[in-house]
Coordinates of C-alpha atoms (C1' of nucleotides) in Angstrom, one line a residue:
Chain K
X178 CA 8.6 6.2 42.0
X179 CA 5.7 7.0 39.4
X180 CA 6.2 4.8 36.4
X181 CA 4.5 5.4 33.1
X182 CA 3.9 3.0 30.2
X183 CA 7.2 4.2 28.6
X184 CA 9.2 3.2 31.6
X185 CA 7.6 -0.3 31.4
X186 CA 8.2 -0.7 27.8
X187 CA 11.9 0.5 28.1
X188 CA 12.5 -2.1 30.6
X189 CA 11.0 -4.8 28.6
X190 CA 12.9 -3.8 25.4
X191 CA 16.2 -3.5 27.4
X192 CA 15.6 -6.9 28.5
X193 CA 15.2 -8.0 24.8
X194 CA 18.4 -6.5 23.8
X195 CA 20.3 -8.0 26.8
X196 CA 19.0 -11.4 26.1
X197 CA 20.1 -11.0 22.6
X198 CA 23.7 -10.1 23.6
X199 CA 23.9 -12.8 26.1
X200 CA 23.0 -15.3 23.3
X201 CA 19.6 -16.2 24.3
X202 CA 16.6 -17.6 22.3
X203 CA 15.8 -15.2 19.4
X204 CA 12.1 -15.8 19.8
X205 CA 12.4 -15.0 23.4
X206 CA 13.9 -11.7 22.4
X207 CA 11.1 -11.1 19.9
X208 CA 8.7 -11.8 22.7
X209 CA 10.0 -9.0 25.0
X210 CA 10.1 -6.7 21.8
X211 CA 6.7 -7.3 21.2
X212 CA 5.6 -6.8 24.6
X213 CA 7.3 -3.5 24.9
X214 CA 5.7 -2.4 21.6
X215 CA 2.4 -3.2 23.0
X216 CA 2.9 -1.2 26.0
X217 CA 4.5 1.8 24.2
X218 CA 1.3 2.1 22.0
X219 CA -1.3 1.5 24.7
X220 CA -3.7 4.3 25.0
X221 CA -4.6 3.8 28.7
X222 CA -2.1 3.2 31.6
X223 CA -0.8 -0.4 32.0
X224 CA -1.3 -0.1 35.6
X225 CA -4.9 0.3 35.1
X226 CA -5.0 -2.8 33.3
X227 CA -3.0 -4.5 36.0
X228 CA -5.7 -3.4 38.4
X229 CA -8.5 -4.8 36.2
X230 CA -6.4 -8.2 36.1
X231 CA -6.4 -8.4 32.4
X232 CA -2.7 -8.0 31.5
X233 CA -2.6 -11.3 29.5
X234 CA -5.4 -10.1 27.2
X235 CA -2.9 -7.6 25.7
X236 CA -1.3 -8.9 22.5
X237 CA 2.1 -10.3 23.2
X238 CA 1.8 -10.5 26.9
X239 CA 1.5 -13.9 28.6
X240 CA 1.6 -15.1 32.0
X241 CA 5.3 -14.8 32.3
X242 CA 5.6 -11.3 31.3
X243 CA 2.5 -10.3 33.1
X244 CA 4.2 -11.4 36.3
X245 CA 7.2 -9.3 35.3
X246 CA 5.2 -6.3 34.9
X247 CA 3.6 -6.7 38.4
X248 CA 7.0 -7.2 39.8
X249 CA 8.3 -3.9 38.1
X250 CA 5.5 -2.1 39.8
X251 CA 6.3 -3.3 43.1
X252 CA 9.9 -3.2 43.0
X253 CA 11.0 -1.2 39.8
X254 CA 12.4 -4.2 38.3
X255 CA 12.2 -7.9 37.7
X256 CA 14.3 -11.1 38.1
X257 CA 15.4 -11.8 34.6
X258 CA 16.2 -8.2 34.1
X259 CA 18.5 -8.1 37.3
X260 CA 20.2 -11.2 36.4
X261 CA 21.1 -10.0 32.9
X262 CA 22.2 -6.7 34.3
X263 CA 24.4 -8.4 36.8
X264 CA 26.2 -10.2 33.9
X265 CA 26.7 -7.4 31.6
X266 CA 28.3 -3.9 31.9
X267 CA 25.9 -1.0 32.7
X268 CA 26.4 0.7 29.3
X269 CA 26.7 -2.3 26.9
X270 CA 23.4 -1.3 25.2
X271 CA 25.1 1.9 23.9
X272 CA 27.4 -0.3 21.8
X273 CA 24.5 -1.5 19.6
X274 CA 23.8 2.1 18.6
X275 CA 26.8 2.0 16.6
X276 CA 25.8 1.1 12.9
X277 CA 27.2 -2.3 12.0
X278 CA 27.5 -3.6 15.5
X279 CA 24.7 -6.0 16.5
X280 CA 24.4 -8.2 19.5
X281 CA 26.9 -10.8 18.2
X282 CA 29.7 -8.6 17.6
X283 CA 28.9 -6.7 20.7
X284 CA 29.1 -10.0 22.8
X285 CA 32.3 -11.0 21.1
X286 CA 33.9 -7.4 21.8
X287 CA 33.0 -7.8 25.4
X288 CA 34.1 -11.4 25.7
X289 CA 37.5 -11.0 24.1
X290 CA 38.4 -7.5 25.0
X291 CA 36.2 -6.5 28.0
X292 CA 34.6 -3.6 26.0
X293 CA 31.5 -2.4 27.9
X294 CA 31.0 1.2 26.7
X295 CA 31.4 3.5 23.8
X296 CA 34.7 5.1 25.2
X297 CA 36.4 1.7 25.7
X298 CA 35.3 0.7 22.2
X299 CA 36.7 3.9 20.7
X300 CA 40.1 3.2 22.5
X301 CA 40.1 -0.3 21.3
X302 CA 39.4 0.6 17.7
X303 CA 42.2 3.4 17.8
X304 CA 44.8 0.9 19.4
X305 CA 44.2 -1.6 16.6
X306 CA 43.0 -4.4 19.0
X307 CA 39.7 -5.2 17.3
X308 CA 41.2 -5.9 13.7
X309 CA 42.8 -9.0 15.3
X310 CA 39.8 -10.6 16.7
X311 CA 38.2 -13.6 14.7
X312 CA 35.3 -12.4 12.5
X313 CA 36.6 -9.0 12.6
X314 CA 39.2 -7.3 10.3
X315 CA 40.7 -4.0 9.4
X316 CA 37.8 -2.7 7.6
X317 CA 35.2 -3.5 10.5
X318 CA 37.7 -1.7 12.8
X319 CA 37.7 1.4 10.5
X320 CA 34.1 1.3 10.2
X321 CA 33.7 1.3 14.0
X322 CA 35.8 4.2 14.5
X323 CA 34.0 6.2 11.8
X324 CA 30.6 5.3 13.2
X325 CA 31.4 6.2 16.7
X326 CA 32.5 9.6 15.5
X327 CA 29.2 10.0 13.5
X328 CA 27.0 9.0 16.4
X329 CA 28.9 11.6 18.6
X330 CA 28.3 14.2 16.0
X331 CA 24.6 13.7 15.3
X332 CA 23.2 11.2 17.8
X333 CA 19.6 10.2 16.8
X334 CA 16.7 11.0 14.5
X335 CA 16.0 14.5 12.7
X336 CA 12.8 16.4 12.7
X337 CA 10.4 15.3 9.7
X338 CA 10.2 18.8 8.4
X339 CA 14.0 19.1 8.0
X340 CA 14.4 15.6 6.5
X341 CA 11.6 16.4 3.8
X342 CA 13.5 19.5 2.8
X343 CA 16.4 17.3 1.9
X344 CA 14.4 14.5 0.5
X345 CA 12.3 16.4 -1.9
X346 CA 15.0 17.7 -4.2
X347 CA 16.6 14.3 -4.4
X348 CA 13.3 12.5 -5.3
X349 CA 12.7 15.1 -8.0
X350 CA 16.3 14.5 -9.3
X351 CA 15.6 10.8 -9.6
X352 CA 12.2 11.3 -11.4
X353 CA 14.0 13.6 -13.8
X354 CA 16.4 10.8 -14.9
X355 CA 15.2 9.4 -18.4
X356 CA 15.8 5.9 -17.0
X357 CA 13.4 6.4 -14.2
X358 CA 9.8 5.5 -14.5
X359 CA 8.6 6.2 -11.0
X360 CA 10.4 7.4 -7.9
X361 CA 9.1 8.0 -4.3
X362 CA 10.2 8.9 -0.9
X363 CA 9.5 5.9 1.3
X364 CA 10.5 5.0 5.0
X365 CA 9.2 6.8 8.0
X366 CA 9.1 10.2 6.1
X367 CA 6.4 8.8 4.0
X368 CA 4.6 7.7 7.2
X369 CA 4.9 11.2 8.4
X370 CA 6.8 10.3 11.6
X371 CA 7.6 13.3 13.4
X372 CA 11.4 12.2 13.3
X373 CA 13.3 10.3 10.8
X374 CA 16.5 8.2 11.2
X375 CA 17.6 8.2 7.5
X376 CA 16.0 8.7 4.1
X377 CA 14.6 5.8 2.0
X378 CA 14.1 6.4 -1.8
X379 CA 12.6 3.7 -4.2
X380 CA 12.5 3.8 -8.0
X381 CA 11.3 1.8 -11.0
X382 CA 13.8 1.5 -14.0
X383 CA 15.0 -1.0 -16.3
X384 CA 18.5 0.2 -16.0
X385 CA 19.3 0.1 -12.2
X386 CA 23.0 0.7 -12.7
X387 CA 22.4 4.1 -14.3
X388 CA 20.1 5.2 -11.5
X389 CA 22.6 4.2 -8.8
X390 CA 25.2 6.1 -10.6
X391 CA 23.2 9.3 -10.6
X392 CA 22.4 8.7 -7.0
X393 CA 25.9 8.5 -5.8
X394 CA 26.8 11.6 -8.1
X395 CA 24.2 13.7 -6.4
X396 CA 25.4 17.0 -4.9
X397 CA 26.1 16.8 -1.2
X398 CA 27.1 13.0 -1.1
X399 CA 29.9 12.6 1.3
X400 CA 30.3 8.9 1.2
X401 CA 29.0 5.8 -0.5
X402 CA 28.7 3.1 2.2
X403 CA 27.0 0.5 0.2
X404 CA 26.6 -0.3 -3.5
X405 CA 25.1 -3.4 -4.9
X406 CA 23.1 -4.1 -8.1
X407 CA 19.6 -3.1 -6.6
X408 CA 20.6 -1.3 -3.5
X409 CA 22.8 1.9 -2.6
X410 CA 23.4 3.6 0.6
X411 CA 24.9 7.0 0.9
X412 CA 25.8 9.6 3.7
X413 CA 24.7 13.0 2.6
X414 CA 26.0 16.3 3.9
X415 CA 24.8 16.8 7.5
X416 CA 25.4 13.2 8.1
X417 CA 22.0 12.0 7.0
X418 CA 22.0 8.5 5.6
X419 CA 20.1 7.8 2.5
X420 CA 19.2 4.4 0.8
X421 CA 17.8 3.8 -2.7
X422 CA 16.5 0.6 -4.1
X423 CA 15.5 -0.1 -7.7
X424 CA 13.3 -2.6 -9.3
X425 CA 11.2 -3.0 -12.5
X426 CA 8.0 -1.0 -12.8
X427 CA 6.0 -4.1 -12.3
X428 CA 7.6 -4.8 -8.9
X429 CA 7.3 -1.1 -7.8
X430 CA 4.2 -1.4 -5.5
X431 CA 5.8 -4.3 -3.7
X432 CA 9.1 -2.3 -3.3
X433 CA 7.4 0.9 -2.2
X434 CA 5.3 -1.1 0.3
X435 CA 8.2 -3.0 1.7
X436 CA 10.5 0.3 2.1
X437 CA 7.7 2.4 3.6
X438 CA 7.4 0.0 6.6
X439 CA 7.0 0.2 9.5
X440 CA 9.0 -2.9 10.2
X441 CA 6.4 -4.1 12.9
X442 CA 3.5 -3.6 10.4
X443 CA 5.4 -5.8 7.9
X444 CA 5.8 -8.6 10.6
X445 CA 2.2 -8.6 11.3
X446 CA 1.3 -8.8 7.6
X447 CA 3.6 -11.6 6.9
X448 CA 2.3 -13.5 9.7
X449 CA -1.0 -13.1 8.1
X450 CA 0.4 -14.1 4.7
X451 CA 1.8 -17.3 6.1
X452 CA -1.6 -18.2 7.4
X453 CA -2.9 -18.1 3.8
X454 CA 0.0 -20.1 2.3
X455 CA 1.6 -16.9 1.1
X456 CA 5.0 -15.1 1.7
X457 CA 5.9 -11.4 1.1
X458 CA 9.0 -9.7 0.1
X459 CA 10.1 -6.6 -1.6
X460 CA 9.4 -8.2 -5.0
X461 CA 5.8 -9.1 -4.3
X462 CA 3.5 -11.6 -2.7
X463 CA 4.1 -15.2 -3.5
X464 CA 2.8 -18.6 -3.0
X465 CA 4.8 -20.0 -0.1
X466 CA 6.2 -22.9 -2.1
X467 CA 6.9 -20.7 -5.3
X468 CA 10.1 -21.6 -7.1
X469 CA 12.6 -19.0 -8.4
X470 CA 11.1 -17.5 -11.5
X471 CA 7.5 -18.1 -10.5
X472 CA 5.3 -15.0 -11.1
X473 CA 4.0 -13.1 -8.0
X474 CA 0.4 -13.3 -6.9
X475 CA 0.8 -9.4 -6.4
X476 CA 3.3 -6.8 -6.9
X477 CA 2.3 -3.9 -9.1
X478 CA 0.8 -1.7 -6.6
X479 CA 0.4 -1.5 -2.8
X480 CA -3.4 -2.0 -3.1
X481 CA -2.6 -5.2 -5.1
X482 CA -0.4 -6.5 -2.1
X483 CA -3.2 -5.9 0.5
X484 CA -5.8 -7.2 -2.0
X485 CA -3.8 -10.5 -2.1
X486 CA -4.1 -10.7 1.7
X487 CA -7.9 -10.1 1.7
X488 CA -7.4 -6.4 3.1
X489 CA -8.3 -3.1 1.8
X490 CA -5.6 -0.6 1.2
X491 CA -4.0 0.8 4.3
X492 CA -2.6 4.3 4.3
X493 CA 1.2 4.6 5.1
X494 CA 0.4 6.9 8.0
X495 CA -1.4 4.1 9.9
X496 CA 1.2 1.3 9.2
X497 CA 2.5 1.3 12.8
X498 CA 1.1 -2.2 14.0
X499 CA -1.3 -0.1 16.2
X500 CA -4.5 -2.0 15.3
X501 CA -4.7 -1.0 11.6
X502 CA -4.7 -4.6 10.3
X503 CA -7.4 -5.6 12.5
X504 CA -9.4 -2.4 11.5
X505 CA -8.7 -3.2 8.0
X506 CA -10.0 -6.7 8.4
X507 CA -13.3 -5.5 10.0
X508 CA -13.3 -3.0 7.2
X509 CA -13.4 -0.3 9.8
X510 CA -10.5 1.8 8.7
X511 CA -10.9 5.6 9.2
X512 CA -11.7 7.7 6.0
X513 CA -8.6 9.8 6.9
X514 CA -8.7 13.5 6.7
X515 CA -6.8 15.3 3.9
X516 CA -5.3 18.7 3.4
X517 CA -8.2 19.8 1.1
X518 CA -10.7 19.0 3.8
X519 CA -9.5 22.1 5.9
X520 CA -11.6 25.3 5.3
X521 CA -9.7 27.7 7.6
X522 CA -6.8 28.4 9.8
X523 CA -7.5 29.6 13.5
X524 CA -4.0 30.7 14.7
X525 CA -1.7 33.0 13.2
X526 CA 0.3 36.1 13.9
X527 CA 0.7 39.6 12.3
X528 CA 3.0 42.5 12.6
X529 CA 0.7 43.7 15.3
X530 CA 2.6 41.3 17.6
X531 CA 5.6 39.2 16.4
X532 CA 4.5 38.2 12.8
X533 CA 6.2 39.6 9.6
X534 CA 3.1 40.4 7.6
X535 CA 0.1 42.6 7.8
X536 CA -3.5 41.4 8.3
X537 CA -4.3 42.0 4.7
X538 CA -1.0 40.2 3.6
X539 CA -2.0 37.3 5.6
X540 CA -5.6 37.3 4.4
X541 CA -4.6 37.4 0.8
X542 CA -2.0 34.5 1.2
X543 CA -4.8 32.5 3.0
X544 CA -7.1 33.0 0.2
X545 CA -4.6 32.0 -2.3
X546 CA -4.0 28.9 -0.2
X547 CA -7.7 28.1 -0.5
X548 CA -9.0 29.1 3.0
X549 CA -12.6 30.4 3.4
X550 CA -11.7 31.8 6.8
X551 CA -8.9 32.8 9.1
X552 CA -8.6 34.0 12.7
X553 CA -5.9 36.6 13.4
X554 CA -4.5 35.7 16.8
X555 CA -1.7 37.7 17.9
X556 CA -0.2 37.5 21.3
X557 CA -1.5 39.2 24.4
X558 CA 0.3 41.7 26.6
X559 CA 2.2 39.4 29.0
X560 CA 4.3 38.1 26.0
X561 CA 6.3 41.5 26.0
X562 CA 9.2 39.8 23.9
X563 CA 6.5 39.1 21.3
X564 CA 5.1 42.6 21.4
X565 CA 1.9 41.3 22.9
X566 CA -1.3 43.5 22.7
X567 CA -2.8 45.0 25.6
X568 CA -6.4 46.1 25.7
X569 CA -6.1 49.4 24.0
X570 CA -4.1 47.9 21.2
X571 CA -6.3 44.9 20.8
X572 CA -9.3 47.3 20.3
X573 CA -7.5 49.0 17.6
X574 CA -6.4 45.8 16.2
X575 CA -10.2 44.7 15.9
X576 CA -10.9 47.7 14.1
X577 CA -8.0 47.1 11.6
X578 CA -9.4 43.6 10.9
X579 CA -13.0 45.1 10.2
X580 CA -11.1 47.4 7.7
X581 CA -9.6 44.4 5.9
X582 CA -12.8 42.6 5.8
X583 CA -14.4 45.7 4.0
X584 CA -11.5 45.7 1.5
X585 CA -11.5 42.0 0.3
X586 CA -13.9 39.2 -0.5
X587 CA -13.5 35.5 -0.8
X588 CA -12.3 35.1 2.6
X589 CA -13.6 36.1 6.1
X590 CA -11.0 37.4 8.5
X591 CA -12.1 36.7 12.2
X592 CA -10.9 38.6 15.2
X593 CA -9.1 36.6 17.8
X594 CA -6.3 36.4 20.2
X595 CA -3.6 34.0 21.4
X596 CA -4.1 34.8 25.0
X597 CA -1.4 33.9 27.6
X598 CA -2.3 31.3 30.3
X599 CA -0.6 33.0 33.3
X600 CA 1.5 31.3 35.9
X601 CA -1.7 30.7 38.0
X602 CA -4.1 29.7 35.3
X603 CA -5.7 33.2 34.9
X604 CA -6.0 34.7 31.4
X605 CA -3.9 37.6 30.3
X606 CA -6.7 39.9 29.3
X607 CA -10.2 40.8 30.8
X608 CA -12.9 38.4 30.3
X609 CA -15.4 41.0 28.7
X610 CA -12.8 41.9 26.0
X611 CA -12.2 38.2 25.3
X612 CA -15.8 37.7 24.8
X613 CA -16.1 40.4 22.1
X614 CA -13.6 38.4 20.0
X615 CA -14.8 35.7 17.6
X616 CA -12.2 33.1 18.8
X617 CA -9.9 32.7 21.6
X618 CA -6.9 30.5 21.7
X619 CA -5.2 29.9 25.2
X620 CA -1.5 29.1 25.6
X621 CA 1.3 28.5 27.9
X622 CA 4.2 30.6 27.1
X623 CA 5.9 31.1 30.5
X624 CA 6.8 29.1 33.6
X625 CA 7.0 25.9 31.7
X626 CA 8.8 23.9 34.3
X627 CA 5.9 23.8 36.8
X628 CA 5.4 20.2 38.3
X629 CA 2.6 18.0 36.7
X630 CA -0.1 18.8 39.2
X631 CA 0.5 22.7 39.1
X632 CA 0.8 22.8 35.2
X633 CA -2.4 20.6 34.8
X634 CA -4.5 22.9 37.3
X635 CA -3.0 25.9 35.5
X636 CA -4.3 24.9 32.1
X637 CA -7.5 23.2 33.4
X638 CA -8.3 26.7 35.0
X639 CA -8.2 28.2 31.5
X640 CA -10.3 25.5 30.0
X641 CA -13.0 26.0 32.8
X642 CA -12.8 29.9 32.3
X643 CA -15.7 29.8 29.8
X644 CA -13.9 32.4 27.7
X645 CA -11.6 30.0 25.6
X646 CA -12.3 28.2 22.4
X647 CA -9.1 26.2 22.1
X648 CA -5.9 25.4 23.9
X649 CA -2.9 26.1 21.6
X650 CA 0.2 24.0 21.3
X651 CA -1.0 21.9 24.5
X652 CA 2.3 20.4 25.6
X653 CA 4.7 23.3 24.6
X654 CA 7.4 21.1 23.1
X655 CA 9.8 22.2 20.5
X656 CA 11.2 19.2 18.5
X657 CA 14.7 18.7 19.3
X658 CA 14.9 21.8 21.4
X659 CA 12.4 21.8 24.5
X660 CA 10.7 18.8 26.0
X661 CA 6.9 18.9 26.5
X662 CA 5.9 20.2 29.7
X663 CA 4.5 17.9 32.3
X664 CA 0.7 17.8 32.0
X665 CA -2.0 15.1 32.5
X666 CA -3.3 14.8 29.0
X667 CA -6.1 12.5 30.0
X668 CA -7.4 15.1 32.6
X669 CA -7.1 17.8 30.1
X670 CA -9.1 15.9 27.5
X671 CA -11.8 15.2 30.0
X672 CA -12.0 18.9 30.9
X673 CA -12.1 20.1 27.4
X674 CA -15.0 17.6 26.7
X675 CA -17.0 19.0 29.7
X676 CA -16.3 22.5 28.9
X677 CA -16.6 22.3 25.1
X678 CA -12.9 23.5 24.6
X679 CA -11.0 22.1 21.5
X680 CA -7.3 20.9 21.5
X681 CA -5.0 22.2 18.8
X682 CA -2.8 20.2 16.6
X683 CA -0.3 22.9 16.0
X684 CA 1.3 22.2 12.7
X685 CA 4.2 24.4 13.1
X686 CA 7.3 22.6 11.8
X687 CA 9.1 22.8 15.0
X688 CA 6.2 21.9 17.3
X689 CA 3.9 19.1 15.9
X690 CA 1.9 19.6 19.3
X691 CA -0.4 17.6 20.1
X692 CA 1.5 14.8 18.9
X693 CA -0.2 11.9 17.1
X694 CA -0.7 9.6 20.1
X695 CA -2.3 12.2 22.2
X696 CA -4.4 13.5 19.2
X697 CA -5.8 10.0 18.9
X698 CA -6.4 9.6 22.5
X699 CA -8.5 12.9 22.3
X700 CA -10.5 11.7 19.4
X701 CA -11.2 8.4 20.9
X702 CA -12.6 10.2 24.0
X703 CA -15.0 12.0 21.6
X704 CA -13.2 15.4 21.8
X705 CA -12.9 17.2 18.4
X706 CA -9.5 18.9 17.4
X707 CA -8.4 22.0 15.4
X708 CA -5.4 21.9 13.1
X709 CA -3.6 25.3 12.8
X710 CA -0.2 26.6 11.5
X711 CA 0.5 29.3 14.1
X712 CA 2.3 30.9 11.2
X713 CA 4.2 34.2 11.7
X714 CA 4.4 34.9 8.0
X715 CA 2.4 34.7 4.8
X716 CA 4.4 31.8 3.6
X717 CA 3.5 29.6 6.4
X718 CA 0.1 28.3 5.5
X719 CA 1.6 25.3 3.6
X720 CA 2.9 24.0 7.0
X721 CA -0.8 22.9 7.7
X722 CA 0.2 19.6 5.8
X723 CA 2.4 18.6 8.7
X724 CA -0.5 19.0 11.1
X725 CA -2.6 16.9 8.6
X726 CA 0.1 14.2 8.7
X727 CA -0.1 14.3 12.7
X728 CA -4.0 14.0 12.2
X729 CA -3.7 11.1 9.8
X730 CA -1.3 9.3 12.2
X731 CA -4.0 9.9 14.8
X732 CA -6.6 8.1 12.7
X733 CA -8.7 11.3 12.4
X734 CA -11.5 11.6 10.0
X735 CA -12.6 15.0 8.8
X736 CA -15.7 15.1 11.2
X737 CA -13.3 15.0 14.1
X738 CA -11.6 18.2 13.0
X739 CA -13.6 21.3 13.6
X740 CA -12.0 23.5 11.0
X741 CA -12.9 21.2 8.3
X742 CA -16.5 22.8 8.7
X743 CA -17.9 26.0 7.5
X744 CA -17.4 28.8 10.2
X745 CA -21.0 28.7 11.5
X746 CA -21.1 25.1 11.7
X747 CA -17.8 25.1 13.5
X748 CA -18.9 27.6 16.1
X749 CA -22.1 25.6 16.8
X750 CA -20.0 22.9 18.6
X751 CA -18.7 25.4 21.0
X752 CA -22.1 26.8 21.9
X753 CA -22.7 26.4 25.5
Chain D
dG236 C1' 8.3 -16.2 25.7
dC237 C1' 3.8 -16.0 23.0
dC238 C1' 0.3 -18.2 20.3
dG239 C1' -3.7 -21.0 18.2
dT240 C1' -9.3 -21.4 11.3
dT241 C1' -2.1 -26.0 11.3
dT242 C1' -4.6 -24.9 18.9
dT243 C1' -1.3 -27.0 24.2
dC244 C1' 3.4 -28.3 20.7
dG245 C1' 6.1 -26.5 17.4
dG246 C1' 6.4 -22.9 15.0
dC247 C1' 7.8 -17.9 15.1
dC248 C1' 9.0 -12.5 8.2
dC249 C1' 12.2 -11.9 4.3
dG250 C1' 16.0 -10.5 1.4
dA251 C1' 20.4 -7.3 0.3
dC252 C1' 24.8 -6.2 1.4
dT253 C1' 29.4 -6.4 3.8
dG254 C1' 33.4 -8.2 5.4
dT255 C1' 35.6 -12.0 6.5
dT256 C1' 35.8 -15.7 4.5
dT257 C1' 36.8 -19.8 0.6
dT258 C1' 30.9 -20.8 1.5
dC259 C1' 28.6 -17.8 5.0
dA260 C1' 27.6 -15.1 9.5
dG261 C1' 26.2 -10.8 10.9
dT262 C1' 23.7 -6.6 10.4
dC263 C1' 20.1 -3.8 8.7
dG264 C1' 15.6 -2.2 7.4

DNA sequence: GCCGTTTTCGGCCCGACTGTTTTCAGTCG
């Protein structure tokens, strides 16, 4: 059985959860969690590190866990994990997904009532058996019933794009309150994580009670699940949870920082603070022996917080405990790309295939957006459902693009195609016709369930063809709808480097493909990327921001993204 | 179980809120 880093990481994090439920040492739990996190963020395969014999050089992996990993490779498991598994029901970890149930309560439910999965938990709550347990009561039982129902309805995390559509009007409503001096979206949405579990808002005000009252009165609030003097949690229509914290303006930076996370970033920062005789809370950075009422060392802005720890400001997108604190320490943080750095969009559709607007309409909208060039890349003939272009229609399309260029200034409209990579890796249009175009994006749109070797060979054939500039949405995933197809990303990156083909970060709200880790991997290998919307309408150019979010999470600087360059400079990279 | 400018032992991030309790444990982020 072939195991990847995520498989190893999952075994370790499950082990952490099982130790916790069985009442083991908290710090041992944290050790397994830390090791799991290290593996899940590792840019190379853990097995290659095993082969090199340097496992214990990884942060959070000592002798013991290194042995466990070696055992996992050989047998698929390790002793501690097997022992814990044997002592507890198979599905007990599902119980911790219920909001309000942590390890202690799960353990009590199992010990006292033999509850080992969600169905048994639901039945016990319904029968009233839970309310009688020590430490549990009627309210806890009701909450469990409600949370199980909610879990069954919505499951896990929502796409960022959807969450932001809900969060934007809320933050604007908060800002519009006379009592509010500042309000921001925090949490994983501010870090541009591709999915979010809930929404976090922070606000500065001298009258928190008024802000809370307005928050719970927002349209679409289904339920108030917690309400204290500084913190309120609500459930919005659509089952999304939203939390709001309010502090005074001079504490706002500390609060924003605290609520932006990630949790792991904070754990590392707080360790660093302790080593300097400081401690960090949502109210600021304090001397470790500070008494109540002592003023903070820093609290007003996020930059002040970092400065108090002798660090430069770290952008939210980097706060994932993925090496950013070390990089900050070395003053080696990337100068992250921004939306304004992009000069053009290399992937879009018009009414010639499955888009909603004409070449002219797209060009005018792109110019208004601020682009200086775009490439029109309609579908090729095999994508019949998308009205793909055959050679004759493509030739007419090229003439139509010339006509638009003659008609408007301020933007160059380039001729391109999104050519299908067919089942066997051949391209969907004749080579000589492709070579007449300014820019060729090759994408997989069919037979997506090929096995890893077949799919990798298929896309590599397109990369090696000599007629392609970029690979579009390289893993084919649709967020929440379709898994990525199985392809060897590392092999793809190497082939692209050799043949001077760029990989796309497709900014389409439903795609975000490549994803952040893969984009970072490509850039680390020296391969530049392109960020495109793949928009099918004139309103879609703004989605580029989502692609920039992915790029920033991938630590990309402008120089690593080709469409930050003027057209001719960009094309120079492809010269072969 | 991991780690080390407090280094091979003794630490390991911090506070808000709920619910079940009469002073606090558990959970969450």
